[in-house]
Amino acid sequence: MSRELIKLENINKVYESKDFRGNKYRTVALNNINISINEGETLGLVGESGSGKSTLGKVILGFETATSGNIDYSIDKKSMQIIFQDPYSALNPKMSALELVMEAMFYEKDKKKVKEKTIEFLDRVGIRGDDIHKKPKYFSGGQRQRICIARAVISNPKFIICDEPTSALDVSIQSQILELLSELQKDWNLSYLFISHDLSVVRHISDRVAVMYRGNLVELADAEDLYNNPQHSYTKKLLNSIFEMNPAKARKLLAQEEVDEKIELSENYEWKEVSKRHFVRLDK
Ligand SMILES: Nc1ncnc2c1ncn2[C@@H]1O[C@H](COP(=O)(O)OP(=O)(O)OP(=O)(O)O)[C@@H](O)[C@H]1O
Ligand SMILES: [Mg+2]
């Protein structure tokens, strides 16, 4: 088995907010999450909007503190990076591609060396020639995401959180970015936590996929296994929504078993081992 880079144990995150009347209320964004990320793997994380995916990423990076629980890191903070959905807001509009990527190496004294390395990394992600002097608004969405990727990888990280990195892009551009991310992963044995609400995107890039529902992990399996043999009602529901474009497959899945429309979680649950690498939560 490959090495565990990050191990989350019983992670809870509760947000306290106020409604328009000023009354306090609590949101359980993460409820008792246990999961590990292994060296060199892509762990896909799927779930509907508000299910806690980004919160999990923020807690891992230390942008948010968990309300309770423990995280074991076998890498340091500098080895972790993040790529966001919207590359435009992630980039300072006044800076050129070259400056933006160089900035990620601000701690490096030898600026000449940094510049050479930046040009090399921009070339690696497909930004070359005079383009390196252009500002964000003169690039396409896909090119801007390439600049963000160069910024993330130039410091030689071991682990990158990709939070919906292709959701704002056209389908054809999406696959180019996914291809680039997989190539970089092979080159440097990177680990990814790949967040998406779209199971069809996550399927191809992930080794394992974790399914989140309302702050809870409900299923974890190898990508193909999850796709072909979903166990949890919520996973089935997610799959059905992507099979709407593929009615034959949807019918096959629905014929296997009636999908429960009402998905109830309870305090009382256990984890069932479907196979050695496939786990599903059973609520009582
Ligand atoms: N800073 C915050 N203060 C209060 N509540 C928050 C805060 N951040 C997130 N939440 C709440 O926590 C829950 C999980 O949010 P999160 O952003 O992790 O969801 P998500 O799965 O990433 O959703 P999306 O797919 O829309 O990005 C939501 O109910 C959200 O409203
Ligand atoms: Mg999010």
CSV table of C-alpha atoms and ligand atoms in Angstrom, one decimal:
chain,number,residue,atom,x,y,z
A,1,MET,CA,0.0,0.0,0.0
A,2,SER,CA,1.2,3.5,-0.8
A,3,ARG,CA,2.1,6.0,1.9
A,4,GLU,CA,-0.6,8.0,3.7
A,5,LEU,CA,0.1,11.7,3.2
A,6,ILE,CA,-2.8,13.1,5.1
A,7,LYS,CA,-5.1,11.3,7.5
A,8,LEU,CA,-8.3,12.9,8.8
A,9,GLU,CA,-9.8,11.4,12.0
A,10,ASN,CA,-13.2,12.3,13.3
A,11,ILE,CA,-13.2,15.8,11.7
A,12,ASN,CA,-16.1,18.0,12.6
A,13,LYS,CA,-16.7,21.5,11.4
A,14,VAL,CA,-19.6,23.6,12.7
A,15,TYR,CA,-20.2,27.1,11.5
A,16,GLU,CA,-22.1,29.6,13.7
A,17,SER,CA,-24.0,32.2,11.7
A,18,LYS,CA,-26.8,34.7,12.2
A,19,ASP,CA,-30.0,34.9,10.2
A,20,PHE,CA,-31.6,38.1,9.1
A,21,ARG,CA,-33.3,38.5,12.5
A,22,GLY,CA,-30.0,38.2,14.2
A,23,ASN,CA,-30.7,34.8,15.6
A,24,LYS,CA,-27.8,32.4,15.8
A,25,TYR,CA,-27.9,29.1,14.0
A,26,ARG,CA,-25.4,26.4,13.4
A,27,THR,CA,-24.4,24.6,10.2
A,28,VAL,CA,-22.7,21.2,10.5
A,29,ALA,CA,-20.5,21.5,7.4
A,30,LEU,CA,-18.5,18.3,8.3
A,31,ASN,CA,-19.8,15.5,10.5
A,32,ASN,CA,-17.2,13.0,11.8
A,33,ILE,CA,-15.1,12.6,8.6
A,34,ASN,CA,-12.5,9.9,8.5
A,35,ILE,CA,-10.5,9.6,5.3
A,36,SER,CA,-6.9,9.4,4.1
A,37,ILE,CA,-5.1,10.7,1.0
A,38,ASN,CA,-2.3,8.5,-0.3
A,39,GLU,CA,0.9,9.4,-2.1
A,40,GLY,CA,0.4,9.7,-5.8
A,41,GLU,CA,-3.3,9.2,-5.8
A,42,THR,CA,-6.3,11.3,-6.9
A,43,LEU,CA,-9.1,11.2,-4.4
A,44,GLY,CA,-12.3,12.5,-6.0
A,45,LEU,CA,-14.7,14.2,-3.8
A,46,VAL,CA,-18.3,14.6,-5.0
A,47,GLY,CA,-21.6,15.9,-3.6
A,48,GLU,CA,-24.2,18.5,-4.2
A,49,SER,CA,-23.7,22.2,-3.5
A,50,GLY,CA,-23.4,22.8,0.3
A,51,SER,CA,-22.4,19.2,1.1
A,52,GLY,CA,-19.1,20.4,2.7
A,53,LYS,CA,-16.5,19.6,-0.1
A,54,SER,CA,-14.8,23.0,0.0
A,55,THR,CA,-14.9,23.1,3.8
A,56,LEU,CA,-13.1,19.8,3.8
A,57,GLY,CA,-10.4,21.3,1.5
A,58,LYS,CA,-10.1,24.4,3.7
A,59,VAL,CA,-9.7,22.4,6.9
A,60,ILE,CA,-7.0,20.2,5.3
A,61,LEU,CA,-5.1,23.4,4.2
A,62,GLY,CA,-5.6,25.1,7.5
A,63,PHE,CA,-7.6,27.9,6.1
A,64,GLU,CA,-10.3,26.8,8.5
A,65,THR,CA,-9.9,25.2,11.9
A,66,ALA,CA,-11.9,22.0,12.6
A,67,THR,CA,-14.3,22.2,15.5
A,68,SER,CA,-13.0,18.9,16.6
A,69,GLY,CA,-11.0,15.9,15.3
A,70,ASN,CA,-7.4,15.4,14.3
A,71,ILE,CA,-5.4,15.6,11.1
A,72,ASP,CA,-2.1,13.7,10.7
A,73,TYR,CA,0.2,15.2,8.1
A,74,SER,CA,3.3,13.5,6.8
A,75,ILE,CA,4.1,16.5,4.6
A,76,ASP,CA,4.6,20.1,5.5
A,77,LYS,CA,2.4,23.1,4.8
A,78,LYS,CA,4.7,24.3,1.9
A,79,SER,CA,4.0,21.0,0.1
A,80,MET,CA,0.3,21.7,-0.2
A,81,GLN,CA,-1.4,23.9,-2.8
A,82,ILE,CA,-4.9,24.7,-4.1
A,83,ILE,CA,-6.4,25.4,-7.5
A,84,PHE,CA,-9.8,27.1,-7.6
A,85,GLN,CA,-12.8,27.1,-10.0
A,86,ASP,CA,-12.5,30.7,-11.1
A,87,PRO,CA,-9.0,31.4,-12.3
A,88,TYR,CA,-9.9,35.0,-13.1
A,89,SER,CA,-10.6,36.0,-9.5
A,90,ALA,CA,-7.5,34.1,-8.4
A,91,LEU,CA,-5.2,36.2,-10.5
A,92,ASN,CA,-4.2,39.8,-9.8
A,93,PRO,CA,-5.4,41.6,-13.0
A,94,LYS,CA,-2.4,44.0,-12.9
A,95,MET,CA,0.2,41.4,-13.2
A,96,SER,CA,1.6,39.5,-16.2
A,97,ALA,CA,1.6,35.7,-16.4
A,98,LEU,CA,5.3,35.8,-15.7
A,99,GLU,CA,4.9,38.0,-12.7
A,100,LEU,CA,2.0,36.0,-11.4
A,101,VAL,CA,3.9,32.7,-11.4
A,102,MET,CA,7.2,34.3,-10.1
A,103,GLU,CA,5.2,35.7,-7.2
A,104,ALA,CA,4.5,32.2,-6.0
A,105,MET,CA,8.2,31.8,-5.5
A,106,PHE,CA,8.5,35.1,-3.5
A,107,TYR,CA,10.6,33.5,-0.8
A,108,GLU,CA,13.3,32.5,-3.3
A,109,LYS,CA,16.2,35.1,-3.2
A,110,ASP,CA,17.8,34.3,-6.6
A,111,LYS,CA,15.3,36.2,-8.9
A,112,LYS,CA,17.2,35.2,-12.1
A,113,LYS,CA,16.9,31.6,-11.3
A,114,VAL,CA,13.2,32.1,-10.4
A,115,LYS,CA,12.5,33.8,-13.7
A,116,GLU,CA,14.2,30.9,-15.6
A,117,LYS,CA,12.2,28.4,-13.7
A,118,THR,CA,9.0,30.3,-14.2
A,119,ILE,CA,9.5,30.4,-18.0
A,120,GLU,CA,10.1,26.7,-18.0
A,121,PHE,CA,7.0,26.0,-15.9
A,122,LEU,CA,4.8,28.3,-18.0
A,123,ASP,CA,6.1,26.5,-21.1
A,124,ARG,CA,5.2,23.2,-19.4
A,125,VAL,CA,1.6,24.3,-19.0
A,126,GLY,CA,1.4,25.7,-22.6
A,127,ILE,CA,2.0,29.4,-22.1
A,128,ARG,CA,5.0,30.6,-24.2
A,129,GLY,CA,6.6,33.3,-26.2
A,130,ASP,CA,5.3,36.8,-25.9
A,131,ASP,CA,2.2,35.5,-24.1
A,132,ILE,CA,4.1,35.3,-20.8
A,133,HIS,CA,4.0,39.1,-20.6
A,134,LYS,CA,0.2,39.3,-21.1
A,135,LYS,CA,-2.2,40.2,-18.2
A,136,PRO,CA,-5.0,37.8,-17.2
A,137,LYS,CA,-7.8,39.5,-19.2
A,138,TYR,CA,-6.0,38.8,-22.5
A,139,PHE,CA,-6.1,35.0,-21.8
A,140,SER,CA,-8.9,32.6,-22.3
A,141,GLY,CA,-10.5,30.8,-19.3
A,142,GLY,CA,-8.5,27.7,-20.0
A,143,GLN,CA,-5.2,29.6,-20.4
A,144,ARG,CA,-5.9,31.4,-17.1
A,145,GLN,CA,-6.4,28.1,-15.4
A,146,ARG,CA,-3.0,27.0,-16.9
A,147,ILE,CA,-1.4,30.0,-15.3
A,148,CYS,CA,-3.0,29.0,-11.9
A,149,ILE,CA,-1.7,25.5,-12.3
A,150,ALA,CA,1.9,26.8,-13.1
A,151,ARG,CA,1.6,28.9,-9.9
A,152,ALA,CA,0.5,25.9,-7.9
A,153,VAL,CA,3.2,23.5,-9.1
A,154,ILE,CA,6.3,25.7,-9.3
A,155,SER,CA,7.0,25.3,-5.6
A,156,ASN,CA,7.2,21.5,-6.1
A,157,PRO,CA,4.2,20.6,-3.9
A,158,LYS,CA,3.3,17.0,-3.1
A,159,PHE,CA,-0.4,17.5,-2.7
A,160,ILE,CA,-2.8,19.8,-4.6
A,161,ILE,CA,-6.5,20.4,-3.8
A,162,CYS,CA,-8.3,21.0,-7.1
A,163,ASP,CA,-11.6,22.7,-6.1
A,164,GLU,CA,-13.9,22.5,-9.2
A,165,PRO,CA,-11.0,23.5,-11.5
A,166,THR,CA,-12.8,22.9,-14.7
A,167,SER,CA,-16.4,23.7,-13.8
A,168,ALA,CA,-16.3,27.1,-15.4
A,169,LEU,CA,-14.7,25.9,-18.7
A,170,ASP,CA,-16.2,24.5,-21.9
A,171,VAL,CA,-16.2,20.7,-22.2
A,172,SER,CA,-13.4,20.5,-24.8
A,173,ILE,CA,-11.2,22.8,-22.7
A,174,GLN,CA,-12.1,20.9,-19.5
A,175,SER,CA,-10.6,17.7,-20.9
A,176,GLN,CA,-7.3,19.5,-21.9
A,177,ILE,CA,-7.0,20.8,-18.3
A,178,LEU,CA,-7.7,17.4,-16.9
A,179,GLU,CA,-5.1,15.9,-19.2
A,180,LEU,CA,-2.5,18.5,-18.1
A,181,LEU,CA,-3.2,17.7,-14.5
A,182,SER,CA,-2.8,14.0,-15.1
A,183,GLU,CA,0.5,14.5,-16.9
A,184,LEU,CA,1.9,16.7,-14.1
A,185,GLN,CA,0.8,14.1,-11.6
A,186,LYS,CA,2.8,11.4,-13.4
A,187,ASP,CA,5.8,13.6,-13.7
A,188,TRP,CA,6.0,14.5,-10.0
A,189,ASN,CA,4.0,11.8,-8.3
A,190,LEU,CA,1.5,14.4,-7.1
A,191,SER,CA,-1.5,13.6,-5.0
A,192,TYR,CA,-4.8,15.4,-5.7
A,193,LEU,CA,-8.0,15.9,-3.8
A,194,PHE,CA,-10.2,16.6,-6.8
A,195,ILE,CA,-13.5,18.3,-5.8
A,196,SER,CA,-16.4,18.3,-8.2
A,197,HIS,CA,-20.2,18.1,-8.2
A,198,ASP,CA,-19.9,16.2,-11.5
A,199,LEU,CA,-19.3,12.5,-11.1
A,200,SER,CA,-18.5,12.1,-14.8
A,201,VAL,CA,-15.5,14.5,-14.5
A,202,VAL,CA,-14.3,12.8,-11.3
A,203,ARG,CA,-14.6,9.3,-12.6
A,204,HIS,CA,-11.9,9.6,-15.2
A,205,ILE,CA,-9.3,11.5,-13.2
A,206,SER,CA,-9.8,9.7,-9.8
A,207,ASP,CA,-8.3,6.5,-8.4
A,208,ARG,CA,-10.9,6.5,-5.5
A,209,VAL,CA,-14.0,8.6,-5.1
A,210,ALA,CA,-15.6,9.8,-1.9
A,211,VAL,CA,-19.2,10.8,-1.9
A,212,MET,CA,-20.4,13.5,0.5
A,213,TYR,CA,-24.0,14.2,1.5
A,214,ARG,CA,-24.9,17.0,3.9
A,215,GLY,CA,-21.5,17.1,5.6
A,216,ASN,CA,-21.3,13.3,5.8
A,217,LEU,CA,-19.2,10.9,4.0
A,218,VAL,CA,-21.6,8.2,2.6
A,219,GLU,CA,-19.5,6.1,0.3
A,220,LEU,CA,-15.9,5.5,-0.7
A,221,ALA,CA,-14.7,3.2,-3.5
A,222,ASP,CA,-12.4,2.9,-6.5
A,223,ALA,CA,-13.8,5.1,-9.2
A,224,GLU,CA,-14.9,2.4,-11.6
A,225,ASP,CA,-16.4,0.3,-8.7
A,226,LEU,CA,-18.4,3.3,-7.5
A,227,TYR,CA,-19.6,4.0,-11.0
A,228,ASN,CA,-20.5,0.4,-11.8
A,229,ASN,CA,-21.7,-0.8,-8.4
A,230,PRO,CA,-23.0,2.2,-6.4
A,231,GLN,CA,-24.4,1.2,-3.0
A,232,HIS,CA,-25.7,4.3,-1.3
A,233,SER,CA,-29.0,5.8,-2.3
A,234,TYR,CA,-27.4,9.2,-2.7
A,235,THR,CA,-24.6,7.9,-5.0
A,236,LYS,CA,-27.3,6.2,-7.1
A,237,LYS,CA,-29.2,9.5,-7.3
A,238,LEU,CA,-26.0,11.3,-8.4
A,239,LEU,CA,-25.3,8.7,-11.0
A,240,ASN,CA,-28.9,8.8,-12.3
A,241,SER,CA,-28.6,12.5,-12.8
A,242,ILE,CA,-25.6,12.0,-15.1
A,243,PHE,CA,-27.2,9.1,-16.9
A,244,GLU,CA,-30.1,11.3,-17.9
A,245,MET,CA,-28.1,11.7,-21.0
A,246,ASN,CA,-27.7,8.0,-21.3
A,247,PRO,CA,-31.2,6.5,-20.8
A,248,ALA,CA,-30.1,2.9,-21.4
A,249,LYS,CA,-27.6,3.0,-18.6
A,250,ALA,CA,-30.0,4.8,-16.3
A,251,ARG,CA,-32.7,2.2,-16.9
A,252,LYS,CA,-30.2,-0.6,-16.1
A,253,LEU,CA,-29.2,1.1,-12.9
A,254,LEU,CA,-32.8,1.7,-11.9
A,255,ALA,CA,-33.8,-1.8,-12.7
A,256,GLN,CA,-31.2,-3.2,-10.3
A,257,GLU,CA,-33.0,-1.6,-7.4
A,258,GLU,CA,-35.5,1.1,-6.7
A,259,VAL,CA,-33.6,4.2,-5.8
A,260,ASP,CA,-34.8,5.6,-2.4
A,261,GLU,CA,-36.0,9.1,-3.0
A,262,LYS,CA,-35.9,10.0,0.7
A,263,ILE,CA,-32.3,9.9,2.0
A,264,GLU,CA,-32.2,9.9,5.8
A,265,LEU,CA,-29.1,10.1,7.9
A,266,SER,CA,-29.1,9.2,11.6
A,267,GLU,CA,-26.7,9.4,14.5
A,268,ASN,CA,-26.9,5.6,14.5
A,269,TYR,CA,-24.9,4.1,11.6
A,270,GLU,CA,-22.2,1.8,10.7
A,271,TRP,CA,-19.8,1.3,7.8
A,272,LYS,CA,-20.2,-1.8,5.6
A,273,GLU,CA,-17.2,-3.2,3.7
A,274,VAL,CA,-18.6,-4.0,0.2
A,275,SER,CA,-15.1,-5.1,-0.9
A,276,LYS,CA,-11.6,-4.4,0.3
A,277,ARG,CA,-11.6,-0.9,-1.2
A,278,HIS,CA,-15.4,-0.2,-1.2
A,279,PHE,CA,-17.2,1.2,1.8
A,280,VAL,CA,-20.8,2.4,2.3
A,281,ARG,CA,-22.5,4.0,5.2
A,282,LEU,CA,-25.6,2.2,6.6
A,283,ASP,CA,-27.9,4.3,8.6
A,284,LYS,CA,-30.3,2.7,11.1
B,1,LIG,N1,-17.8,30.8,6.5
B,1,LIG,C1,-18.9,30.2,6.6
B,1,LIG,N2,-19.8,30.6,7.5
B,1,LIG,C2,-21.0,29.9,7.7
B,1,LIG,N3,-21.4,28.8,7.0
B,1,LIG,C3,-20.5,28.4,6.0
B,1,LIG,C4,-19.3,29.0,5.8
B,1,LIG,N4,-18.7,28.4,4.8
B,1,LIG,C5,-19.5,27.4,4.4
B,1,LIG,N5,-20.6,27.4,5.2
B,1,LIG,C6,-21.7,26.4,5.1
B,1,LIG,O1,-21.2,25.1,5.2
B,1,LIG,C7,-21.9,24.2,4.3
B,1,LIG,C8,-20.8,23.6,3.4
B,1,LIG,O2,-20.3,24.5,2.5
B,1,LIG,P1,-19.2,24.2,1.4
B,1,LIG,O3,-18.7,25.5,0.8
B,1,LIG,O4,-18.1,23.3,2.0
B,1,LIG,O5,-20.0,23.3,0.4
B,1,LIG,P2,-19.5,22.7,-1.1
B,1,LIG,O6,-19.8,21.3,-1.0
B,1,LIG,O7,-18.2,23.2,-1.4
B,1,LIG,O8,-20.6,23.4,-2.0
B,1,LIG,P3,-20.4,24.0,-3.6
B,1,LIG,O9,-20.5,22.8,-4.5
B,1,LIG,O10,-21.5,24.9,-3.8
B,1,LIG,O11,-19.1,24.6,-3.7
B,1,LIG,C9,-22.9,25.0,3.6
B,1,LIG,O12,-24.1,24.9,4.2
B,1,LIG,C10,-22.4,26.4,3.7
B,1,LIG,O13,-23.5,27.3,3.7
B,2,MG,MG,-17.3,24.4,-2.9
